């Protein structure tokens, strides 16, 4: 597996979430994704990016274009230094929210991708990695 390109973007404001959506769309097009697959990864990025801003107190996104033989993919790594997630099992359940959301962000993003990994500990922030392959 090769990393063809990588960029890092800040995620502090709603405007940053909009920029992230645009950048992820551009990478998905570069990877040759269909319109449906573009929308899947953009939607996942939007959900996780909003969590980074809303719950993580802001952070960063690392956005990578991957190649594995003939396959291309997009990998997204969201990092924040916020309060972390105390109960991961609950957080990943449909309908669980400590805020005013529907609680479908994490579970939905996971379903929209081929690879999903989340690491978090109270007081140590949260890292969410997701990838989608063509
Ligand atoms: N980066 C993060 N830092 C701390 N807590 C988080 C983070 N991301 C998610 N959480 C916790 O996990 C819960 C579930 O997140 P999820 O995105 O599934 O739902 P939501 O954001 O509450 O609602 P929705 O995304 O549907 O608007 C959140 O309510 C929050 O408590
Ligand atoms: Mg959410």
XYZ file of N, CA and C and ligand atoms in Angstrom:
434
model
N 0.834 -1.205 0.000
C 0.000 0.000 0.000
C 0.870 1.257 0.000
N 0.580 2.154 -0.926
C 1.345 3.400 -1.012
C 0.446 4.585 -0.663
N 1.054 5.608 -0.080
C 0.342 6.872 0.133
C 0.738 7.796 -1.018
N -0.215 8.095 -1.896
C 0.093 8.913 -3.082
C 0.144 10.394 -2.750
N -0.705 10.810 -1.813
C -0.653 12.206 -1.387
C -1.265 12.312 -0.005
N -0.856 13.346 0.696
C -1.386 13.563 2.047
C -1.455 15.058 2.318
N -2.487 15.461 3.007
C -2.560 16.852 3.456
C -3.209 16.891 4.826
N -2.925 17.947 5.556
C -3.489 18.106 6.886
C -4.329 19.379 6.922
N -5.492 19.282 7.533
C -6.396 20.431 7.561
C -6.874 20.689 8.985
N -7.035 21.958 9.353
C -7.565 22.265 10.679
C -9.074 22.037 10.735
N -9.573 21.710 11.904
C -11.016 21.510 12.100
C -11.420 22.213 13.399
N -11.723 23.491 13.279
C -12.103 24.256 14.477
C -13.508 24.839 14.355
N -13.915 25.134 13.141
C -15.177 25.854 12.930
C -16.055 25.122 11.908
N -17.292 25.578 11.792
C -18.198 25.026 10.777
C -17.660 25.266 9.373
N -16.997 26.424 9.171
C -16.387 26.691 7.863
C -15.312 25.657 7.544
N -14.569 25.241 8.572
C -13.555 24.192 8.363
C -14.226 22.891 7.920
N -15.393 22.591 8.489
C -16.110 21.366 8.102
C -16.495 21.447 6.623
N -16.925 22.622 6.173
C -17.274 22.815 4.757
C -16.035 22.597 3.880
N -14.905 23.160 4.294
C -13.659 22.982 3.519
C -13.239 21.514 3.485
N -13.409 20.832 4.610
C -13.079 19.403 4.671
C -13.958 18.618 3.697
N -15.241 18.921 3.677
C -16.151 18.244 2.737
C -15.657 18.407 1.301
N -15.265 19.653 0.953
C -14.808 19.934 -0.413
C -13.515 19.185 -0.727
N -12.595 19.163 0.241
C -11.299 18.502 0.014
C -11.475 16.986 -0.112
N -12.357 16.422 0.697
C -12.600 14.970 0.630
C -13.248 14.624 -0.709
N -14.181 15.448 -1.139
C -14.823 15.241 -2.457
C -13.753 15.224 -3.550
N -12.831 16.193 -3.501
C -11.783 16.293 -4.531
C -10.899 15.039 -4.537
N -10.538 14.548 -3.350
C -9.700 13.342 -3.284
C -10.465 12.129 -3.792
N -11.747 12.059 -3.455
C -12.555 10.912 -3.891
C -12.663 10.894 -5.416
N -12.767 12.073 -6.009
C -12.799 12.166 -7.479
C -11.444 11.724 -8.037
N -10.348 12.190 -7.396
C -8.998 11.814 -7.834
C -8.798 10.302 -7.742
N -9.454 9.671 -6.769
C -9.337 8.213 -6.596
C -10.241 7.461 -7.567
N -11.052 8.200 -8.318
C -11.912 7.568 -9.321
C -13.220 7.028 -8.762
N -13.637 7.521 -7.602
C -14.885 7.052 -6.992
C -16.095 7.470 -7.829
N -17.108 6.607 -7.818
C -18.397 6.966 -8.421
C -19.046 8.077 -7.590
N -20.047 8.716 -8.146
C -20.732 9.800 -7.433
C -21.303 9.295 -6.103
N -21.861 8.096 -6.129
C -22.430 7.518 -4.899
C -21.333 7.312 -3.849
N -20.194 6.755 -4.275
C -19.093 6.515 -3.332
C -18.476 7.825 -2.841
N -18.409 8.825 -3.716
C -17.948 10.149 -3.272
C -18.829 10.647 -2.140
N -20.129 10.531 -2.343
C -21.079 11.062 -1.363
C -20.996 10.298 -0.048
N -20.738 8.998 -0.132
C -20.608 8.202 1.098
C -19.450 8.695 1.950
N -18.283 8.870 1.340
C -17.133 9.262 2.163
C -17.237 10.733 2.589
N -17.840 11.563 1.750
C -18.038 12.966 2.144
C -18.997 13.046 3.342
N -20.040 12.232 3.309
C -21.002 12.227 4.420
C -20.340 11.745 5.711
N -19.549 10.677 5.599
C -18.832 10.165 6.776
C -17.879 11.233 7.326
N -17.150 11.901 6.423
C -16.201 12.942 6.837
C -16.918 14.084 7.538
N -18.074 14.419 7.024
C -18.856 15.510 7.592
C -19.290 15.172 9.022
N -19.747 13.947 9.233
C -20.200 13.516 10.566
C -19.048 13.512 11.576
N -17.926 12.909 11.173
C -16.806 12.818 12.116
C -16.189 14.203 12.327
N -16.112 14.991 11.259
C -15.580 16.346 11.379
C -16.420 17.212 12.314
N -17.729 17.066 12.225
C -18.608 17.823 13.135
C -18.402 17.380 14.580
N -18.219 16.092 14.793
C -17.936 15.620 16.163
C -16.628 16.219 16.686
N -15.597 16.263 15.808
C -14.299 16.833 16.211
C -14.482 18.268 16.680
N -15.300 19.023 15.946
C -15.542 20.430 16.297
C -16.445 20.524 17.531
N -17.551 19.780 17.533
C -18.571 19.948 18.579
C -18.162 19.347 19.920
N -17.558 18.154 19.884
C -17.250 17.453 21.147
C -15.764 17.459 21.474
N -14.939 17.471 20.432
C -13.487 17.363 20.641
C -12.813 18.700 20.878
N -13.580 19.787 20.766
C -12.984 21.111 20.952
C -12.093 21.517 19.797
N -12.287 20.879 18.647
C -11.470 21.179 17.469
C -10.282 20.242 17.377
N -9.732 20.147 16.182
C -8.598 19.244 15.963
C -8.130 19.347 14.534
N -7.696 18.219 13.996
C -7.175 18.215 12.627
C -7.687 16.987 11.864
N -7.641 17.130 10.551
C -7.885 15.996 9.662
C -6.643 15.756 8.818
N -6.197 14.514 8.766
C -5.184 14.104 7.790
C -5.915 13.359 6.686
N -5.724 13.826 5.461
C -6.473 13.318 4.305
C -5.481 12.700 3.321
N -5.615 11.402 3.082
C -4.634 10.692 2.257
C -5.294 9.976 1.084
N -4.606 10.016 -0.031
C -4.992 9.238 -1.210
C -4.092 8.011 -1.240
N -4.709 6.820 -1.261
C -3.948 5.568 -1.158
C -4.009 4.783 -2.458
N -2.983 3.964 -2.656
C -3.011 3.020 -3.769
C -2.526 1.661 -3.279
N -3.247 0.635 -3.679
C -2.847 -0.738 -3.361
C -3.022 -1.529 -4.659
N -1.934 -1.695 -5.395
C -2.048 -2.299 -6.725
C -2.875 -1.392 -7.610
N -3.973 -1.934 -8.155
C -4.835 -1.131 -9.024
C -5.911 -0.376 -8.230
N -6.033 -0.750 -6.945
C -7.094 -0.130 -6.148
C -6.650 1.206 -5.599
N -7.567 2.140 -5.560
C -7.279 3.414 -4.913
C -8.277 3.638 -3.807
N -7.817 4.362 -2.822
C -8.693 4.626 -1.683
C -8.414 5.986 -1.078
N -9.293 6.373 -0.192
C -9.141 7.621 0.547
C -9.181 7.271 2.031
N -8.168 7.739 2.761
C -8.119 7.495 4.210
C -8.161 8.832 4.952
N -8.988 8.872 5.961
C -9.187 10.093 6.745
C -8.868 9.802 8.209
N -8.040 10.633 8.808
C -7.723 10.473 10.232
C -8.013 11.781 10.958
N -8.984 11.720 11.840
C -9.404 12.891 12.624
C -8.796 12.781 14.015
N -8.130 13.847 14.448
C -7.476 13.835 15.757
C -7.913 15.055 16.549
N -8.318 14.833 17.784
C -8.545 15.962 18.695
C -7.962 15.646 20.061
N -7.790 16.693 20.845
C -7.238 16.556 22.211
C -8.324 16.875 23.228
N -9.571 16.553 22.865
C -10.699 16.898 23.728
C -10.873 15.936 24.890
N -12.076 15.899 25.448
C -12.331 15.106 26.656
C -12.333 13.599 26.435
N -12.378 13.173 25.176
C -12.428 11.739 24.904
C -13.823 11.173 25.097
N -13.970 9.896 24.784
C -15.263 9.216 24.879
C -15.170 8.187 26.002
N -15.992 8.369 27.020
C -15.916 7.504 28.203
C -16.452 6.106 27.891
N -17.588 6.061 27.211
C -18.226 4.763 26.954
C -18.332 4.532 25.450
N -17.316 3.867 24.905
C -17.238 3.671 23.448
C -18.375 2.785 22.939
N -18.719 1.767 23.704
C -19.791 0.859 23.267
C -21.089 1.638 23.068
N -21.393 2.503 24.006
C -22.608 3.321 23.890
C -22.489 4.301 22.726
N -21.329 4.960 22.619
C -21.151 6.007 21.598
C -21.340 5.458 20.183
N -21.004 4.182 19.990
C -21.112 3.592 18.651
C -22.521 3.071 18.354
N -23.412 3.127 19.349
C -24.782 2.639 19.129
C -25.628 3.689 18.411
N -26.489 3.221 17.528
C -27.460 4.113 16.886
C -28.302 4.774 17.967
N -28.436 6.090 17.859
C -29.360 6.788 18.751
C -28.762 7.259 20.057
N -27.463 7.020 20.281
C -26.847 7.497 21.528
C -26.166 8.834 21.292
N -26.581 9.840 22.053
C -25.957 11.154 21.956
C -25.885 11.786 23.334
N -24.748 12.404 23.654
C -24.676 13.189 24.891
C -25.040 14.640 24.600
N -25.251 14.952 23.324
C -25.626 16.308 22.938
C -27.068 16.337 22.472
N -27.340 17.173 21.480
C -28.707 17.309 20.979
C -28.870 16.611 19.630
N -27.846 15.855 19.220
C -27.904 15.184 17.920
C -28.769 13.934 17.951
N -28.872 13.292 16.800
C -29.654 12.058 16.698
C -28.841 10.840 17.147
N -27.540 11.037 17.321
C -26.705 9.907 17.726
C -26.454 8.917 16.609
N -26.447 9.423 15.375
C -26.260 8.539 14.219
C -24.937 8.795 13.501
N -24.147 9.741 14.027
C -22.926 10.146 13.337
C -21.891 9.040 13.258
N -21.464 8.542 14.399
C -20.413 7.516 14.428
C -20.880 6.226 13.763
N -22.057 5.758 14.136
C -22.550 4.490 13.588
C -22.770 4.613 12.082
N -23.290 5.768 11.650
C -23.527 5.985 10.222
C -22.224 6.032 9.447
N -21.233 6.763 9.984
C -19.942 6.893 9.306
C -19.289 5.526 9.159
N -19.399 4.714 10.198
C -18.818 3.372 10.167
C -19.436 2.548 9.036
N -20.735 2.635 8.888
C -21.415 1.874 7.832
C -21.040 2.349 6.427
N -20.655 3.627 6.307
C -20.382 4.209 4.989
C -18.958 3.921 4.491
N -18.130 3.295 5.344
C -16.730 3.080 4.974
C -16.364 1.611 4.973
N -15.195 1.290 4.427
C -14.690 -0.085 4.434
C -13.832 -0.358 5.655
N -13.167 0.673 6.157
C -12.327 0.509 7.352
C -12.688 1.611 8.324
N -12.749 1.243 9.589
C -13.128 2.217 10.619
C -12.429 1.844 11.911
N -11.765 2.822 12.522
C -11.098 2.562 13.792
C -11.211 3.814 14.655
N -11.522 3.616 15.913
C -11.635 4.759 16.809
C -10.876 4.461 18.087
N -10.067 5.430 18.497
C -9.308 5.291 19.736
C -9.597 6.516 20.583
N -9.955 6.283 21.814
C -10.277 7.401 22.676
C -10.158 6.978 24.121
N -9.733 7.892 24.947
C -9.703 7.629 26.382
C -10.033 8.939 27.082
N -10.754 8.867 28.199
C -11.114 10.099 28.910
C -9.881 10.954 29.196
N -9.954 12.215 28.794
C -8.855 13.146 29.034
C -7.725 13.058 28.027
N -7.812 12.115 27.096
C -6.699 11.949 26.148
C -7.090 12.155 24.696
N -8.283 12.693 24.488
C -8.672 12.995 23.120
C -9.178 11.772 22.361
N -9.456 12.030 21.085
C -10.082 11.004 20.241
C -9.420 11.005 18.875
N -9.157 9.806 18.349
C -8.665 9.647 16.980
C -9.610 8.706 16.247
N -10.136 9.163 15.129
C -11.016 8.337 14.302
C -10.363 8.185 12.935
N -10.182 6.936 12.499
C -9.633 6.658 11.178
C -10.716 5.966 10.364
N -10.907 6.430 9.158
C -11.799 5.698 8.266
C -11.236 5.703 6.852
N -11.537 4.650 6.132
C -11.048 4.549 4.760
C -12.123 3.923 3.890
N -12.129 4.361 2.647
C -13.020 3.755 1.663
C -12.210 3.484 0.412
N -12.396 2.283 -0.142
C -11.678 1.869 -1.345
C -12.636 1.858 -2.518
N -12.063 2.126 -3.681
C -12.887 2.124 -4.895
C -13.365 0.725 -5.191
N -14.454 13.626 19.115
C -15.246 13.330 20.157
N -14.870 13.686 21.425
C -15.649 13.401 22.490
N -16.845 12.765 22.410
C -17.283 12.393 21.189
C -16.517 12.652 20.000
N -17.193 12.144 18.946
C -18.325 11.610 19.439
N -18.389 11.753 20.784
C -19.450 11.249 21.694
O -20.129 10.191 21.034
C -21.524 10.477 20.975
C -22.101 9.881 19.721
O -21.622 10.566 18.559
P -22.497 10.581 17.239
O -21.812 11.382 16.203
O -22.838 9.168 16.917
O -23.833 11.298 17.694
P -24.118 12.854 17.943
O -22.980 13.689 17.429
O -24.449 13.016 19.387
O -25.402 13.085 17.063
P -25.443 13.242 15.449
O -24.065 12.953 14.943
O -26.451 12.219 14.983
O -25.874 14.642 15.210
C -21.628 11.995 21.073
O -22.876 12.410 21.579
C -20.480 12.302 22.034
O -20.861 12.088 23.376
Mg -22.166 13.421 15.578
